[in-house]
Amino acid sequence: MDERVPRDFETLRATILDRRETLPKRIAQIAAYALDNPDDIAFGTAASIAASAGVQPSTLIRFAQQLGFDGFTSLQQVFRERLRERNSSYDERLQALRAKADAGAGHRAIFDGFVAAASTSLNDISRTLDEAHLEDAISLLAKAETIYVLAKRRSYPVASYIAYALGKLKIRNQLIESAAGLNAEMVAFATPADAVIAISFSPYAPATIEEARTIAEQGVPIVAITDSSFSPLAQFAKVWFEVAEADFAGFRSLSATMALAMALTVGVGEKRRSTSRKRKA
Amino acid sequence: MDERVPRDFETLRATILDRRETLPKRIAQIAAYALDNPDDIAFGTAASIAASAGVQPSTLIRFAQQLGFDGFTSLQQVFRERLRERNSSYDERLQALRAKADAGAGHRAIFDGFVAAASTSLNDISRTLDEAHLEDAISLLAKAETIYVLAKRRSYPVASYIAYALGKLKIRNQLIESAAGLNAEMVAFATPADAVIAISFSPYAPATIEEARTIAEQGVPIVAITDSSFSPLAQFAKVWFEVAEADFAGFRSLSATMALAMALTVGVGEKRRSTSRKRKA
DNA sequence: TAAAAAATGAGACAGACATTCCATTTCAGA
DNA sequence: TCTGAAATGGAATGTCTGTCTCATTTTTTA
């Protein structure tokens, strides 16, 4: 029996793959089943798992013992821990990583922190997204002649991705950048037949707010992505989304905003296609 | 007893929060514990959970029954399902969502798809990231006088975020954009004392490759983020990262790339700070 | 091919499990 | 303060659990 008992799932997985060749037939059968259906191992009983895998419960225990565990139960712990860790309230993980990074725990910790922040944000938004708002926003944008995309500073990467994606979908759009210093003129072109996607988070870039105000006063409908109902953008917008991004090391994630932005973009593309099909029919 | 038994965790959670006020003391105690420690409910036994929550096992069962379940076991199923779903090989989930979206399942499905794609990518990268490469890349970039950031098209949003973050950290950087049409000149300024972060995924934007080649020939070290060892960027780079982003509806996620980019950026910031502290000492 | 060793199947068994039941306590309303 | 109902604690119960043992089969070795 091995002295080194695999404590975490990845090690266990590696060990199993390593020994795959040398394992007895029935044991190998369970090994394959375990790697294919780790969730079943985590939640099932020895009897139910054995039945699913087509072996006797005793074989399951022999499998566990062969790997160095003292029984099925301790093997199962590893599979359960895996689910716990992967899931484990990303918030907690994030906090732990923040503390770790503050203590100067190296660059891997920083990386893990950004991954955790992104995951937290994604979890959050998929829980809180208002489906009706999504529908409204997409309808509104799908009717627009030109979609203006408005965002600066931290939100600018999202805007540029939206513009890229709209372009690829052949949807007319205009990114309002500051480079040329012609924003006021560009904004003036927008009419109520157009629409705007505006993105801004606290501290709201003054230029974004100003341009959003102007454009709203021209009667152009705005879809806003922002971070709270107190956001100035929320006031100007026909539809607005609240997106709470987790931050790490002073930088907020963009993952949730990106996901929402892409859903809007592709949603508009779909809607236009189905509408034009109807018109032809 | 209620006819409408909450089948999924979110509904259950909402139901509990809704009734919180009207629940008897001990039952409320479990309710609070259940929402705070959902993992314990998923994995524990009625006895162990009851002990942790400071109540009798029988109370736990009454809690379950009050919610419309016929016993603790069926309540537990919901908590287990939650872990299963959240984790469940995001790949599978993604595939299911892709099929669903293809069948025209509405805009929520599209959104879920982008969230799943982002989560998959994040899971992937945190499993496969090479720590040594991360260290190498950060050392290399921390020594640079100016960090040039090079990316077009789909990767451009990442580049613009890197530029934003470097700016906030007061690290000299230059984003190589195409707007002004002066890329060749900008690239020519780079010297071996500088460094480049280049990002490109298949199909590689020809301009990125060309500029990367030129700049590499000038002896400027390149850190590349790309998608395979066959990438032309990998050849020019001193250090390169392989990032596999999942795609949805024809658009690849950027989450993993973003996380890596932020880790590089903040890592460089940290490294510089600790180095300058050493110099002073 | 024969003998030894390893692997397997199937049932037995003790312990832990969720659940139920009932006595006791707490609470609400008059 | 009294009374009935609701809530609670704690032990009893029957089922199901993981593990063990041992007879049988398969594989390996000489």
Coordinates of C-alpha atoms (C1' of nucleotides) in Angstrom, one line a residue:
Chain A
M1 CA 0.0 0.0 0.0
D2 CA 1.2 3.5 -0.8
E3 CA 2.3 5.8 1.9
R4 CA 1.5 8.9 -0.1
V5 CA -2.2 9.2 -0.1
P6 CA -3.5 11.6 -2.7
R7 CA -5.2 14.3 -0.8
D8 CA -6.4 16.6 -3.6
F9 CA -8.3 15.6 -6.6
E10 CA -5.7 16.6 -9.2
T11 CA -3.1 14.5 -7.5
L12 CA -5.5 11.6 -7.3
R13 CA -6.4 12.0 -10.9
A14 CA -2.8 12.0 -11.9
T15 CA -2.1 8.9 -9.8
I16 CA -5.0 7.0 -11.4
L17 CA -4.0 7.9 -14.9
D18 CA -0.5 6.9 -14.1
R19 CA -1.4 3.4 -12.8
R20 CA -4.2 2.9 -15.3
E21 CA -2.3 0.2 -17.2
T22 CA -1.3 -1.9 -14.2
L23 CA -4.7 -2.0 -12.5
P24 CA -6.8 -5.2 -12.4
K25 CA -9.8 -5.2 -14.8
R26 CA -12.6 -4.4 -12.4
I27 CA -10.6 -1.9 -10.5
A28 CA -9.7 -0.2 -13.8
Q29 CA -13.4 -0.2 -14.6
I30 CA -14.1 1.8 -11.5
A31 CA -11.1 4.1 -12.1
A32 CA -12.5 5.0 -15.4
Y33 CA -15.9 5.6 -14.0
A34 CA -14.6 7.7 -11.2
L35 CA -12.7 10.0 -13.6
D36 CA -15.7 10.3 -15.9
N37 CA -18.3 10.8 -13.2
P38 CA -16.6 12.5 -10.3
D39 CA -19.8 14.0 -9.1
D40 CA -21.4 10.6 -8.7
I41 CA -18.6 9.5 -6.5
A42 CA -18.9 12.6 -4.4
F43 CA -22.6 12.2 -3.7
G44 CA -23.5 8.6 -4.2
T45 CA -23.3 5.7 -1.8
A46 CA -20.9 2.9 -2.2
A47 CA -23.7 0.6 -3.3
S48 CA -25.2 3.1 -5.8
I49 CA -21.8 3.9 -7.4
A50 CA -20.9 0.2 -7.6
A51 CA -24.2 -0.5 -9.4
S52 CA -23.7 2.4 -11.8
A53 CA -20.2 1.3 -12.6
G54 CA -21.2 -2.3 -12.9
V55 CA -19.1 -3.8 -10.1
Q56 CA -19.5 -5.0 -6.6
P57 CA -19.3 -2.6 -3.7
S58 CA -16.4 -4.5 -2.3
T59 CA -14.5 -3.8 -5.5
L60 CA -15.0 -0.1 -4.9
I61 CA -13.4 -0.4 -1.5
R62 CA -10.5 -2.4 -2.9
F63 CA -10.0 0.4 -5.4
A64 CA -9.9 3.0 -2.7
Q65 CA -7.5 0.8 -0.7
Q66 CA -5.3 0.3 -3.7
L67 CA -4.9 4.0 -3.9
G68 CA -3.8 4.2 -0.3
F69 CA -7.0 5.3 1.4
D70 CA -8.3 3.2 4.2
G71 CA -11.8 2.9 2.8
F72 CA -14.3 4.3 0.4
T73 CA -15.3 7.0 2.7
S74 CA -11.9 8.7 2.7
L75 CA -11.7 8.4 -1.0
Q76 CA -15.0 10.1 -1.3
Q77 CA -13.8 12.9 0.8
V78 CA -11.4 13.9 -1.9
F79 CA -14.2 14.0 -4.5
R80 CA -16.3 16.1 -2.1
E81 CA -13.5 18.5 -1.3
R82 CA -13.1 19.1 -5.0
L83 CA -16.7 20.3 -5.3
R84 CA -16.3 22.3 -2.1
E85 CA -13.2 24.1 -3.3
R86 CA -14.2 24.8 -6.9
N87 CA -17.4 26.2 -5.7
S88 CA -16.5 27.4 -2.2
S89 CA -18.1 30.7 -2.0
Y90 CA -15.7 32.5 -4.2
D91 CA -16.1 35.5 -2.0
E92 CA -14.3 33.7 0.8
R93 CA -11.6 32.5 -1.5
L94 CA -11.2 36.0 -2.8
Q95 CA -10.8 37.5 0.6
A96 CA -8.2 34.8 1.5
L97 CA -6.3 35.7 -1.7
R98 CA -6.5 39.4 -1.0
A99 CA -4.9 38.8 2.4
K100 CA -2.4 36.5 0.9
A101 CA -1.4 39.0 -1.7
D102 CA -1.2 41.8 0.8
A103 CA 1.2 39.6 2.7
G104 CA 3.4 39.5 -0.4
A105 CA 2.6 35.9 -1.4
G106 CA 4.0 36.1 -4.9
H107 CA 2.7 36.5 -8.3
R108 CA 0.7 33.3 -8.5
A109 CA -1.4 34.6 -5.7
I110 CA -2.0 37.8 -7.7
F111 CA -3.1 35.8 -10.7
D112 CA -5.4 33.6 -8.6
G113 CA -6.9 36.7 -7.2
F114 CA -7.8 38.1 -10.6
V115 CA -9.3 34.7 -11.6
A116 CA -11.3 34.6 -8.4
A117 CA -12.5 38.2 -8.8
A118 CA -13.6 37.4 -12.3
S119 CA -15.4 34.2 -11.2
T120 CA -17.1 36.0 -8.4
S121 CA -18.3 38.7 -10.7
L122 CA -19.6 36.1 -13.2
N123 CA -21.5 34.2 -10.4
D124 CA -23.0 37.4 -9.2
I125 CA -24.2 38.6 -12.5
S126 CA -25.8 35.3 -13.5
R127 CA -27.7 35.4 -10.3
T128 CA -28.9 38.9 -10.4
L129 CA -29.4 39.7 -14.1
D130 CA -32.9 40.9 -14.8
E131 CA -34.2 38.9 -17.8
A132 CA -36.8 41.5 -18.7
H133 CA -34.2 44.2 -18.8
L134 CA -32.2 42.1 -21.2
E135 CA -35.1 41.7 -23.5
D136 CA -36.0 45.4 -23.4
A137 CA -32.4 46.4 -24.1
I138 CA -32.1 44.1 -27.0
S139 CA -35.4 45.2 -28.6
L140 CA -34.3 48.8 -28.2
L141 CA -30.9 48.3 -29.7
A142 CA -32.2 46.1 -32.5
K143 CA -34.4 48.9 -33.8
A144 CA -31.6 51.4 -33.8
E145 CA -30.1 52.6 -37.1
T146 CA -26.7 53.2 -35.6
I147 CA -25.6 52.0 -32.2
Y148 CA -23.3 54.4 -30.5
V149 CA -20.9 52.9 -27.9
L150 CA -19.9 55.2 -25.1
A151 CA -17.3 54.4 -22.5
K152 CA -14.0 55.8 -21.2
R153 CA -11.1 54.7 -19.0
R154 CA -11.8 51.4 -17.2
S155 CA -14.9 50.7 -19.2
Y156 CA -13.3 51.5 -22.6
P157 CA -12.0 48.0 -23.2
V158 CA -15.6 46.7 -23.0
A159 CA -16.7 49.4 -25.5
S160 CA -14.0 48.5 -27.9
Y161 CA -15.0 44.9 -27.7
I162 CA -18.6 45.7 -28.4
A163 CA -17.6 47.8 -31.3
Y164 CA -15.5 44.9 -32.7
A165 CA -18.3 42.4 -32.2
L166 CA -21.0 44.7 -33.7
G167 CA -18.7 45.2 -36.7
K168 CA -18.2 41.5 -37.2
L169 CA -22.0 41.1 -37.1
K170 CA -22.3 43.9 -39.7
I171 CA -24.3 46.1 -37.4
R172 CA -23.7 49.8 -37.9
N173 CA -22.0 51.3 -34.9
Q174 CA -19.9 54.2 -33.8
L175 CA -17.4 54.0 -30.9
I176 CA -17.2 57.4 -29.3
E177 CA -13.5 57.7 -28.5
S178 CA -11.7 60.7 -27.2
A179 CA -8.6 60.4 -29.4
A180 CA -9.7 62.8 -32.1
G181 CA -11.3 65.2 -29.7
L182 CA -14.4 65.3 -31.9
N183 CA -16.8 63.6 -29.4
A184 CA -19.2 66.6 -29.2
E185 CA -19.6 66.5 -33.0
M186 CA -20.1 62.8 -33.1
V187 CA -22.6 62.8 -30.4
A188 CA -24.5 65.6 -32.3
F189 CA -25.1 63.2 -35.2
A190 CA -27.2 60.8 -33.1
T191 CA -31.0 60.9 -33.6
P192 CA -33.9 59.3 -31.8
A193 CA -33.8 56.6 -34.4
D194 CA -30.4 55.5 -33.1
A195 CA -29.5 54.1 -29.7
V196 CA -26.6 54.2 -27.3
I197 CA -24.8 51.6 -25.1
A198 CA -23.1 53.5 -22.3
I199 CA -20.9 52.0 -19.8
S200 CA -19.5 53.7 -16.7
F201 CA -18.6 52.7 -13.1
S202 CA -17.9 54.8 -10.1
P203 CA -16.0 57.1 -10.2
Y204 CA -17.9 57.9 -13.3
A205 CA -15.7 59.5 -16.0
P206 CA -17.1 63.1 -16.3
A207 CA -16.9 62.9 -20.1
T208 CA -19.1 59.8 -20.3
I209 CA -21.7 61.4 -18.1
E210 CA -21.7 64.7 -20.0
E211 CA -22.0 63.0 -23.4
A212 CA -24.7 60.7 -22.1
R213 CA -26.6 63.7 -20.8
T214 CA -26.3 65.5 -24.1
I215 CA -27.3 62.5 -26.1
A216 CA -30.3 61.7 -23.9
E217 CA -31.5 65.3 -24.3
Q218 CA -31.5 64.7 -28.0
G219 CA -34.0 62.0 -27.5
V220 CA -31.7 59.1 -28.2
P221 CA -32.5 56.0 -26.1
I222 CA -29.7 54.8 -23.9
V223 CA -28.9 51.3 -22.6
A224 CA -26.6 51.7 -19.6
I225 CA -24.3 49.3 -17.8
T226 CA -23.4 50.8 -14.5
D227 CA -22.9 49.9 -10.8
S228 CA -25.8 51.3 -8.8
S229 CA -29.1 53.1 -9.0
F230 CA -27.3 56.2 -7.8
S231 CA -25.2 56.3 -10.9
P232 CA -25.9 59.3 -13.1
L233 CA -26.1 57.0 -16.1
A234 CA -29.1 55.3 -14.6
Q235 CA -31.0 58.5 -14.8
F236 CA -30.4 59.1 -18.4
A237 CA -31.1 55.5 -19.5
K238 CA -34.2 53.9 -20.9
V239 CA -32.9 50.5 -19.7
W240 CA -30.0 50.0 -17.3
F241 CA -28.2 47.1 -15.8
E242 CA -26.6 47.0 -12.4
V243 CA -23.3 45.0 -12.6
A244 CA -21.3 44.5 -9.4
E245 CA -17.7 43.6 -10.3
A246 CA -15.4 42.2 -7.7
D247 CA -12.1 43.9 -7.4
F248 CA -8.6 42.7 -6.7
A249 CA -5.4 44.7 -6.0
G250 CA -7.3 47.9 -6.8
F251 CA -8.5 46.8 -10.2
R252 CA -12.1 45.7 -10.9
S253 CA -12.8 42.7 -13.0
L254 CA -14.5 43.3 -16.3
S255 CA -15.7 39.7 -16.9
A256 CA -19.3 40.3 -15.9
T257 CA -19.6 43.5 -17.9
M258 CA -18.0 41.7 -20.8
A259 CA -20.4 38.8 -20.7
L260 CA -23.4 41.1 -20.5
A261 CA -22.0 43.3 -23.3
M262 CA -21.5 40.2 -25.5
A263 CA -25.0 39.0 -24.7
L264 CA -26.4 42.3 -25.8
T265 CA -24.4 42.4 -28.9
V266 CA -25.1 38.9 -30.1
G267 CA -28.7 39.2 -28.9
V268 CA -29.2 42.2 -31.2
G269 CA -27.6 40.3 -34.0
E270 CA -30.1 37.4 -33.5
K271 CA -33.1 39.7 -33.2
R272 CA -32.3 41.5 -36.4
R273 CA -31.9 38.3 -38.3
S274 CA -35.2 36.9 -37.1
T275 CA -36.9 40.2 -37.8
S276 CA -35.7 40.4 -41.3
R277 CA -36.8 36.9 -41.9
K278 CA -40.3 37.8 -40.9
R279 CA -40.3 40.8 -43.2
K280 CA -39.4 38.7 -46.1
A281 CA -42.1 36.2 -45.3
Chain B
M1 CA -47.7 21.7 3.4
D2 CA -46.8 23.7 0.3
E3 CA -47.5 22.2 -3.1
R4 CA -44.7 24.2 -4.8
V5 CA -41.5 22.6 -3.6
P6 CA -38.4 24.7 -4.5
R7 CA -36.5 22.5 -6.8
D8 CA -33.5 24.7 -7.4
F9 CA -31.3 26.4 -4.9
E10 CA -32.0 29.9 -5.9
T11 CA -35.8 29.4 -5.5
L12 CA -35.2 27.7 -2.2
R13 CA -33.0 30.6 -1.1
A14 CA -35.6 33.1 -2.1
T15 CA -38.3 31.1 -0.3
I16 CA -36.3 31.0 2.9
L17 CA -35.5 34.7 2.8
D18 CA -39.2 35.4 2.2
R19 CA -40.4 33.4 5.1
R20 CA -37.6 34.3 7.4
E21 CA -39.8 36.5 9.6
T22 CA -42.5 34.0 10.2
L23 CA -40.4 31.0 11.0
P24 CA -40.2 29.6 14.5
K25 CA -37.0 30.3 16.4
R26 CA -35.2 27.0 16.0
I27 CA -36.3 26.6 12.5
A28 CA -35.1 30.1 11.6
Q29 CA -31.8 29.1 13.3
I30 CA -31.4 26.3 10.8
A31 CA -32.5 28.5 7.9
A32 CA -29.8 31.0 8.7
Y33 CA -27.2 28.2 9.0
A34 CA -28.3 26.6 5.8
L35 CA -27.9 29.8 3.8
D36 CA -24.5 30.5 5.4
N37 CA -23.1 27.0 5.1
P38 CA -24.8 25.5 2.0
D39 CA -21.8 23.1 1.6
D40 CA -22.3 21.7 5.0
I41 CA -25.9 20.9 4.2
A42 CA -24.8 19.2 1.0
F43 CA -22.3 16.9 2.5
G44 CA -23.2 16.5 6.2
T45 CA -25.5 14.1 7.8
A46 CA -28.6 15.2 9.5
A47 CA -27.0 14.6 12.9
S48 CA -23.7 16.5 12.1
I49 CA -25.5 19.4 10.6
A50 CA -27.9 19.6 13.5
A51 CA -25.0 19.6 15.9
S52 CA -23.2 22.4 13.9
A53 CA -26.3 24.5 13.8
G54 CA -27.0 23.9 17.5
V55 CA -30.4 22.1 17.1
Q56 CA -31.9 18.7 17.3
P57 CA -31.9 16.5 14.2
S58 CA -35.7 16.4 14.4
T59 CA -35.8 20.2 14.0
L60 CA -33.8 19.9 10.8
I61 CA -36.4 17.5 9.4
R62 CA -39.2 19.9 10.4
F63 CA -37.4 22.6 8.6
A64 CA -37.3 20.6 5.5
Q65 CA -41.0 19.7 5.8
Q66 CA -42.0 23.2 6.5
L67 CA -40.5 24.1 3.1
G68 CA -42.5 21.4 1.4
F69 CA -40.0 18.6 1.2
D70 CA -40.9 15.3 2.5
G71 CA -37.7 15.0 4.5
F72 CA -34.2 16.1 5.1
T73 CA -32.9 13.9 2.3
S74 CA -34.9 15.7 -0.5
L75 CA -33.9 19.1 0.9
Q76 CA -30.3 17.9 0.8
Q77 CA -30.7 17.0 -2.9
V78 CA -31.3 20.6 -3.7
F79 CA -28.0 21.6 -2.0
R80 CA -26.2 18.9 -3.8
E81 CA -27.6 19.7 -7.1
R82 CA -26.3 23.2 -6.6
L83 CA -22.8 22.0 -6.3
R84 CA -23.2 19.7 -9.2
E85 CA -24.5 22.4 -11.5
R86 CA -22.1 25.1 -10.5
N87 CA -19.2 22.9 -11.0
S88 CA -20.4 20.4 -13.5
S89 CA -17.7 20.3 -16.0
Y90 CA -18.4 23.7 -17.4
D91 CA -17.6 22.2 -20.8
E92 CA -20.7 20.1 -20.7
R93 CA -22.8 23.1 -19.6
L94 CA -21.3 25.1 -22.3
Q95 CA -22.2 22.5 -24.9
A96 CA -25.7 22.2 -23.7
L97 CA -26.1 26.0 -23.8
R98 CA -24.7 26.1 -27.3
A99 CA -27.2 23.6 -28.4
K100 CA -29.9 25.5 -26.6
A101 CA -28.9 28.8 -28.2
D102 CA -28.8 27.2 -31.7
A103 CA -32.3 26.0 -31.2
G104 CA -33.3 29.6 -30.6
A105 CA -33.8 29.5 -26.8
G106 CA -33.8 33.2 -26.2
H107 CA -31.5 35.8 -25.0
R108 CA -31.1 34.5 -21.5
A109 CA -29.5 31.4 -23.0
I110 CA -27.1 33.6 -24.9
F111 CA -26.1 35.4 -21.8
D112 CA -25.7 32.2 -19.9
G113 CA -23.5 31.0 -22.7
F114 CA -21.1 33.8 -22.4
V115 CA -20.9 33.5 -18.7
A116 CA -20.2 29.7 -19.1
A117 CA -17.6 30.4 -21.7
A118 CA -15.9 32.9 -19.4
S119 CA -16.0 30.5 -16.5
T120 CA -14.6 27.6 -18.6
S121 CA -11.8 29.8 -19.7
L122 CA -11.0 30.9 -16.2
N123 CA -11.0 27.3 -14.9
D124 CA -8.8 26.3 -17.7
I125 CA -6.2 28.9 -17.3
S126 CA -5.9 28.5 -13.6
R127 CA -5.2 24.9 -14.1
T128 CA -2.7 25.3 -16.9
L129 CA -0.8 28.5 -16.1
D130 CA 2.9 28.0 -15.9
E131 CA 4.1 29.7 -12.8
A132 CA 7.7 29.9 -13.9
H133 CA 6.6 31.7 -17.1
L134 CA 4.7 34.2 -15.0
E135 CA 7.8 34.9 -13.0
D136 CA 10.0 35.2 -16.0
A137 CA 7.5 37.5 -17.8
I138 CA 7.2 39.8 -14.8
S139 CA 10.9 40.1 -14.3
L140 CA 11.4 40.9 -17.9
L141 CA 8.7 43.5 -17.9
A142 CA 9.7 45.0 -14.6
K143 CA 13.1 45.9 -16.1
A144 CA 11.7 47.6 -19.1
E145 CA 12.0 51.4 -19.5
T146 CA 8.8 51.5 -21.5
I147 CA 6.3 48.7 -22.0
Y148 CA 4.8 48.6 -25.4
V149 CA 1.4 47.0 -25.7
L150 CA 0.6 45.4 -29.0
A151 CA -2.7 43.9 -30.0
K152 CA -5.4 44.4 -32.6
R153 CA -9.0 43.4 -33.3
R154 CA -10.3 40.9 -30.8
S155 CA -7.3 41.3 -28.5
Y156 CA -7.3 45.0 -28.6
P157 CA -9.7 45.4 -25.6
V158 CA -7.2 43.5 -23.5
A159 CA -4.4 45.8 -24.7
S160 CA -6.3 48.9 -23.9
Y161 CA -7.0 47.6 -20.4
I162 CA -3.4 46.8 -19.8
A163 CA -2.5 50.3 -21.0
Y164 CA -5.1 51.8 -18.6
A165 CA -3.8 49.7 -15.7
L166 CA -0.1 50.4 -16.4
G167 CA -1.0 54.1 -16.5
K168 CA -2.8 53.9 -13.2
L169 CA 0.3 52.2 -11.7
K170 CA 2.5 55.0 -13.2
I171 CA 4.4 52.6 -15.3
R172 CA 5.5 54.1 -18.6
N173 CA 3.8 52.4 -21.5
Q174 CA 2.8 52.9 -25.1
L175 CA -0.2 51.3 -26.7
I176 CA 0.4 50.6 -30.3
E177 CA -2.9 51.5 -32.0
S178 CA -3.6 51.8 -35.6
A179 CA -5.7 54.9 -35.5
A180 CA -3.0 57.4 -36.4
G181 CA -1.3 55.1 -38.9
L182 CA 2.1 55.7 -37.3
N183 CA 2.7 52.3 -35.9
A184 CA 5.9 51.7 -37.9
E185 CA 7.4 54.9 -36.4
M186 CA 6.2 54.0 -32.9
V187 CA 7.7 50.6 -33.1
A188 CA 11.0 52.0 -34.3
F189 CA 11.4 53.9 -31.0
A190 CA 11.6 50.7 -29.0
T191 CA 15.0 49.6 -27.8
P192 CA 16.3 46.5 -26.1
A193 CA 15.9 48.3 -22.8
D194 CA 12.2 48.3 -23.3
A195 CA 9.8 45.4 -23.5
V196 CA 6.6 44.4 -25.3
I197 CA 3.4 42.7 -24.3
A198 CA 1.9 41.2 -27.5
I199 CA -1.4 39.5 -27.7
S200 CA -2.8 37.7 -30.7
F201 CA -5.1 34.7 -31.3
S202 CA -5.8 32.8 -34.4
P203 CA -6.5 34.1 -37.0
Y204 CA -3.5 36.3 -36.1
A205 CA -3.9 39.9 -37.2
P206 CA -1.2 40.3 -39.8
A207 CA -0.3 43.8 -38.5
T208 CA 0.4 42.4 -35.0
I209 CA 2.6 39.7 -36.4
E210 CA 4.5 42.1 -38.6
E211 CA 5.1 44.6 -35.9
A212 CA 6.1 41.9 -33.5
R213 CA 8.6 40.6 -36.0
T214 CA 10.1 44.0 -36.5
I215 CA 10.3 44.8 -32.9
A216 CA 11.8 41.4 -32.1
E217 CA 14.5 42.0 -34.7
Q218 CA 15.3 45.3 -33.0
G219 CA 16.2 43.2 -30.0
V220 CA 13.3 44.2 -27.8
P221 CA 12.1 41.3 -25.6
I222 CA 8.5 40.2 -26.1
V223 CA 6.1 38.7 -23.7
A224 CA 3.3 37.1 -25.8
I225 CA -0.1 35.9 -25.0
T226 CA -1.4 33.6 -27.7
D227 CA -3.2 30.3 -28.3
S228 CA -0.8 27.7 -29.4
S229 CA 2.8 26.9 -29.9
F230 CA 2.3 27.2 -33.7
S231 CA 1.4 30.8 -33.2
P232 CA 3.9 33.1 -35.0
L233 CA 4.0 35.2 -31.9
A234 CA 5.4 32.3 -29.9
Q235 CA 8.5 32.3 -32.2
F236 CA 9.3 36.0 -31.6
A237 CA 8.7 35.9 -27.9
K238 CA 11.1 35.6 -25.0
V239 CA 8.3 34.3 -22.8
W240 CA 4.9 33.2 -24.1
F241 CA 1.7 32.0 -22.5
E242 CA -0.8 29.6 -24.1
V243 CA -4.3 30.7 -23.3
A244 CA -7.3 28.7 -24.5
E245 CA -10.4 30.7 -24.4
A246 CA -13.8 29.0 -24.8
D247 CA -16.0 30.5 -27.4
F248 CA -19.7 31.0 -27.7
A249 CA -21.9 32.1 -30.6
G250 CA -18.7 32.8 -32.6
F251 CA -17.1 35.0 -30.1
R252 CA -14.3 33.9 -27.8
S253 CA -14.2 34.9 -24.2
L254 CA -11.5 37.3 -23.1
S255 CA -11.8 36.5 -19.4
A256 CA -8.7 34.3 -19.1
T257 CA -6.6 36.7 -21.1
M258 CA -7.8 39.6 -19.0
A259 CA -6.9 37.8 -15.8
L260 CA -3.5 37.0 -17.0
A261 CA -3.0 40.5 -18.4
M262 CA -3.9 42.0 -15.0
A263 CA -1.7 39.6 -13.1
L264 CA 1.2 40.6 -15.4
T265 CA 0.5 44.3 -14.9
V266 CA 0.0 44.3 -11.2
G267 CA 2.9 41.8 -10.8
V268 CA 5.2 44.3 -12.6
G269 CA 3.9 47.1 -10.3
E270 CA 4.7 45.0 -7.2
K271 CA 8.1 44.0 -8.5
R272 CA 9.1 47.6 -9.2
R273 CA 8.0 48.7 -5.8
S274 CA 9.9 46.0 -4.0
T275 CA 13.0 46.6 -6.2
S276 CA 13.0 50.3 -5.5
R277 CA 12.7 49.7 -1.8
K278 CA 15.7 47.5 -2.0
R279 CA 17.7 50.2 -3.8
K280 CA 16.9 52.8 -1.3
A281 CA 18.0 50.4 1.6
Chain C
dT1 C1' 0.2 -28.2 -17.3
dA2 C1' 0.1 -27.7 -12.2
dA3 C1' 0.5 -24.9 -8.4
dA4 C1' 0.4 -20.5 -6.3
dA5 C1' -1.2 -15.9 -6.2
dA6 C1' -4.3 -12.4 -7.3
dA7 C1' -8.8 -10.9 -8.3
dT8 C1' -13.6 -11.1 -7.8
dG9 C1' -18.5 -12.0 -6.3
dA10 C1' -21.7 -12.3 -2.8
dG11 C1' -23.4 -12.4 1.5
dA12 C1' -23.0 -11.2 6.7
dC13 C1' -22.6 -7.7 10.1
dA14 C1' -22.1 -3.8 13.1
dG15 C1' -22.8 0.8 13.2
dA16 C1' -24.8 5.1 11.5
dC17 C1' -28.5 7.0 9.3
dA18 C1' -33.0 9.6 8.6
dT19 C1' -37.1 9.6 10.5
dT20 C1' -40.9 9.2 13.9
dC21 C1' -43.1 9.5 18.2
dC22 C1' -44.2 11.3 22.4
dA23 C1' -43.4 14.0 26.6
dT24 C1' -42.3 18.6 27.8
dT25 C1' -41.8 23.5 27.2
dT26 C1' -42.9 27.8 25.2
dC27 C1' -46.0 31.0 23.3
dA28 C1' -50.6 33.4 22.1
dG29 C1' -55.0 35.0 23.1
dA30 C1' -58.8 35.7 26.2
Chain D
dT1 C1' -53.7 33.8 35.0
dC2 C1' -55.6 30.1 32.4
dT3 C1' -56.0 27.2 28.2
dG4 C1' -55.1 25.4 23.9
dA5 C1' -51.9 25.2 20.2
dA6 C1' -47.4 25.3 18.4
dA7 C1' -42.7 24.3 19.0
dT8 C1' -39.1 21.7 20.8
dG9 C1' -36.0 18.0 22.9
dG10 C1' -34.7 13.5 23.2
dA11 C1' -35.0 8.8 22.7
dA12 C1' -36.8 4.7 19.9
dT13 C1' -36.9 2.5 15.4
dG14 C1' -36.2 0.2 11.2
dT15 C1' -33.6 0.9 7.1
dC16 C1' -29.5 1.5 4.7
dT17 C1' -24.5 2.2 5.0
dG18 C1' -19.6 0.9 4.5
dT19 C1' -16.7 -2.8 5.5
dC20 C1' -15.2 -7.4 6.2
dT21 C1' -14.9 -12.3 5.3
dC22 C1' -14.7 -16.3 2.6
dA23 C1' -15.6 -19.2 -1.3
dT24 C1' -14.9 -19.2 -6.2
dT25 C1' -12.8 -17.8 -10.4
dT26 C1' -9.1 -15.9 -13.1
dT27 C1' -4.4 -14.9 -13.9
dT28 C1' 0.4 -15.6 -13.3
dT29 C1' 4.5 -18.2 -12.5
dA30 C1' 7.4 -22.2 -12.7

